[in-house]
C-alpha atoms as one frame of an Amber mdcrd trajectory, in Angstrom:
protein
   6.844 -91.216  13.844   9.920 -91.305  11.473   9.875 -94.482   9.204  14.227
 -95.259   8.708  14.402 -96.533   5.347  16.442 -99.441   4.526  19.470 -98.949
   2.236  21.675-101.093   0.635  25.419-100.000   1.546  27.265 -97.808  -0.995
  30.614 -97.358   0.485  32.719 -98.445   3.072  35.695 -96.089   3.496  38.807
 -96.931   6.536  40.355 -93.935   7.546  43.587 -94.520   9.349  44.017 -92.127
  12.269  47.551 -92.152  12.256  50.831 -89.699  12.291  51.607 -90.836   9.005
  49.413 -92.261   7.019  51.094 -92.924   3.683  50.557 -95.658   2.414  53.804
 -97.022   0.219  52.392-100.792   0.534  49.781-102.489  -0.620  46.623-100.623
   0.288  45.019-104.136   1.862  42.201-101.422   3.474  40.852-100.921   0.429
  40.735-103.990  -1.029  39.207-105.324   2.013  36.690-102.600   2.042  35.669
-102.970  -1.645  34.885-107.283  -0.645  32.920-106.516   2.144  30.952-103.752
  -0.077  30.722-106.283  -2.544  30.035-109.487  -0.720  27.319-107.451   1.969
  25.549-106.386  -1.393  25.232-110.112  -2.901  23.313-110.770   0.190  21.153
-107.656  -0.394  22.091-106.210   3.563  20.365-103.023   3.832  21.406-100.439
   6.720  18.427 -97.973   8.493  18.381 -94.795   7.016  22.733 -94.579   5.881
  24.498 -96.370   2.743  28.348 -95.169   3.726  30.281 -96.900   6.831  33.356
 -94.766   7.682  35.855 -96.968   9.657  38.217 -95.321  11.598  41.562 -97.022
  12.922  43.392 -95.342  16.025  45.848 -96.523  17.980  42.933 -96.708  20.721
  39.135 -97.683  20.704  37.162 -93.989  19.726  34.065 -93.918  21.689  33.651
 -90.408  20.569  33.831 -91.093  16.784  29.828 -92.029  17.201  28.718 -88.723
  18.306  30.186 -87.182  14.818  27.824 -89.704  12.723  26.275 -88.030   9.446
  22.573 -88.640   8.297  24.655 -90.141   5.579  27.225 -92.049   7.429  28.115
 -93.798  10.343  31.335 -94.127  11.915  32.752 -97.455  13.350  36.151 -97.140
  15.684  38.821-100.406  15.282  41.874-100.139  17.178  45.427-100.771  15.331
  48.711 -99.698  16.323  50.591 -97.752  13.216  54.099 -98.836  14.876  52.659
-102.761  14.470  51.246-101.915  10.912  54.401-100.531   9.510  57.136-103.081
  10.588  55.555-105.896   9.778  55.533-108.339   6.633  53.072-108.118   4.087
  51.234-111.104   4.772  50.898-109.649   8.435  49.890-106.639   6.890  47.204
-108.262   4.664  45.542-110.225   8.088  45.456-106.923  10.182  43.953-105.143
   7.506  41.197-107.383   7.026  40.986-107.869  10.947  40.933-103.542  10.741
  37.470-103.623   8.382  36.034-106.664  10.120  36.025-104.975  13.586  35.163
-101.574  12.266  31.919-102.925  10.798  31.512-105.209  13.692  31.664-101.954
  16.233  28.552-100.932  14.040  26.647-104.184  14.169  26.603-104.013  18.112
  25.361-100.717  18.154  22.349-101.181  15.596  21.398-104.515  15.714  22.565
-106.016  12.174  23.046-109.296  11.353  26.171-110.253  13.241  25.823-113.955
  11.161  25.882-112.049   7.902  29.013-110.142   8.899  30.703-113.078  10.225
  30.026-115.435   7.130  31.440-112.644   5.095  34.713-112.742   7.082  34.771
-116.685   6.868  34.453-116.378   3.576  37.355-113.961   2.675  39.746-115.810
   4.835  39.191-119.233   2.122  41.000-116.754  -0.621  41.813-113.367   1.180
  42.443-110.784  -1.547  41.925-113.611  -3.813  38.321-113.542  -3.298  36.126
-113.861  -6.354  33.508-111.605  -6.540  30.441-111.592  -9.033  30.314-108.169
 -10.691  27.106-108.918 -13.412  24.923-111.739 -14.173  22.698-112.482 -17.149
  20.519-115.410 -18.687  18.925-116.831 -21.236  16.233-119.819 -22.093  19.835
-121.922 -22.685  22.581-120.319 -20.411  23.377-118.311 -17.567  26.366-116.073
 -17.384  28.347-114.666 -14.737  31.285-111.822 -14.845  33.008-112.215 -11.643
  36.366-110.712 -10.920  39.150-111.318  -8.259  42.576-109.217  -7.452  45.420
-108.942  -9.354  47.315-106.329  -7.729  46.037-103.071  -5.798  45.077-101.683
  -8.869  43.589-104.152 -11.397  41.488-107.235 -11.307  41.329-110.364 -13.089
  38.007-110.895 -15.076  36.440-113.605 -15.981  33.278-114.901 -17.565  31.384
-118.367 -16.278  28.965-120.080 -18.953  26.517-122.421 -17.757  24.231-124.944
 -19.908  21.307-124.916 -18.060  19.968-128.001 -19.341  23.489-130.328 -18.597
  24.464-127.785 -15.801  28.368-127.287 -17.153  30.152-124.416 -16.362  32.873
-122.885 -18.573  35.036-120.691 -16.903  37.135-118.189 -19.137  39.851-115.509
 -18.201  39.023-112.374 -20.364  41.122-109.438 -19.044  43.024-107.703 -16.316
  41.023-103.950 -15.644  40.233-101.528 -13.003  36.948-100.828 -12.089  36.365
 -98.302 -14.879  36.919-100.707 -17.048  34.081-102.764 -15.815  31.231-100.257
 -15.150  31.941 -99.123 -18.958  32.856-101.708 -20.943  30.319-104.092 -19.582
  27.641-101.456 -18.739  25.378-104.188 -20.457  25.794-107.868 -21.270  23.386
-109.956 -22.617  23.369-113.857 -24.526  21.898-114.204 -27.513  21.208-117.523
 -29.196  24.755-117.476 -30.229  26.543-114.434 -28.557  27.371-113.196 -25.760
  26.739-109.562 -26.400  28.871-106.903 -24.791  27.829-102.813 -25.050  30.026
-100.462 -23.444  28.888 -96.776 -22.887  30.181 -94.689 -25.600  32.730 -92.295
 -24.278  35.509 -90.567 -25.382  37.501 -91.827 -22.776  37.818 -94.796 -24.572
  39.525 -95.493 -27.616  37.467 -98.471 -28.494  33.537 -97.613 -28.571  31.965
-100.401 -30.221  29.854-103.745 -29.097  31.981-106.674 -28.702  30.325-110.113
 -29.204  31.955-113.853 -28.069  30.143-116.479 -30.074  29.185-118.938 -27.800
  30.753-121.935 -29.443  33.751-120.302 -29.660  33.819-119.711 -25.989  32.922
-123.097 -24.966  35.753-124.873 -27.394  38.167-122.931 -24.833  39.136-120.186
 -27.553  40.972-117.211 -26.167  39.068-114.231 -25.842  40.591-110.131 -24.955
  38.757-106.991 -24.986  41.294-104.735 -26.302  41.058-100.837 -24.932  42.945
 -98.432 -24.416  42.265 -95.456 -22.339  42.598 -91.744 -23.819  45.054 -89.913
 -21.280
């Protein structure tokens, strides 16, 4: 008997199915896809046996798309017309796109049993802020505070960072805008964060793709007075 491990979900990927599938708009797909990835790993859902979820959009439900699944992968079918897509506004465009992931992963759910509560919360949820949607990227603590880098969208490209201090003991929260980056910028600059008694203690990975290579540290007093805090980097292209 084959024991399917349980994984926690790596990727989720929409693949439009379309005559043309340039994309001169927002790419909504992918921003949805990265909150679901996000939002389905801060509830640690695990998957048996595959970690990537290929959606594919068609212009018609693709019962077939199952048989092509990968020991990797599985494939989820969501039907969307391109003609509808393309003349429509962009806030049209941002609902069907999110409606696009939600019934991809929702196509999988029926077929192996998930969690269809977990799936659905998740949608609630985006719909509060849409690509708005704060997401927690790192977390950190010490005897005195707890610290959370979460992030939200700024455009297709970048996000908007912030970091949230809390007192433990009188349970306020400071919430601070640090930067606008892409997701290089936080997997390297913040590859560790830690508090101190009176830092908040950043170490990127030294790389010479950055120009800027050394710790960074907020003083925590600082930070809580409201001061104004950037990480300046630039990137060596």
């Amino acid at each position: 008997m084959v024991i399917l491990r349980e994984k926690i979900i790596k990727e989720i990927n929409v693949f439009l199915d379309w005559e043309n599938t340039d994309l001169d708009w927002v790419n909504y797909f992918k921003i949805y896809s990265d909150i679901f990835l996000n939002l389905l790993n801060r509830r640690k859902f695990k998957c048996k046996w595959y970690d990537i979820i290929h959606i594919i959009a068609s212009e018609e439900y693709d019962d077939d798309i199952h048989e092509k699944n990968k020991p990797i992968y599985k494939n989820g079918s969501c039907v969307l017309s391109e003609d509808i897509y393309k003349n429509t506004n962009e806030s049209e465009k941002n609902s069907l796109a999110l409606e696009c992931v939600y019934n991809g992963i929702l196509d999988l759910v029926k077929r192996d049993w998930w969690n269809v509560d977990v799936i659905n919360s998740i949608y609630n949820e985006i719909q509060e802020n849409w690509i708005n949607t704060e997401l927690v990227a790192k977390e950190t603590d010490s005897k005195k505070y707890s610290l959370k880098v979460t992030y939200s969208q700024y455009d297709s490209e970048l996000y908007t960072i912030f970091f949230i201090l809390t007192d433990k003991k009188s349970w306020e929260s400071y919430k601070r805008e640090m930067n606008k980056g892409n997701k290089d910028f936080l997997n390297m600059w913040l590859a560790s964060i830690r508090i101190s008694p009176k830092n908040i203690q950043m170490r990127p990975w030294v790389s010479t793709y950055w120009d800027v290579t050394e710790p960074f540290d907020i003083h925590i007093g600082n930070f809580i007075k409201g001061s104004n805090f950037k990480i300046n980097y630039k990137e060596n292209i």
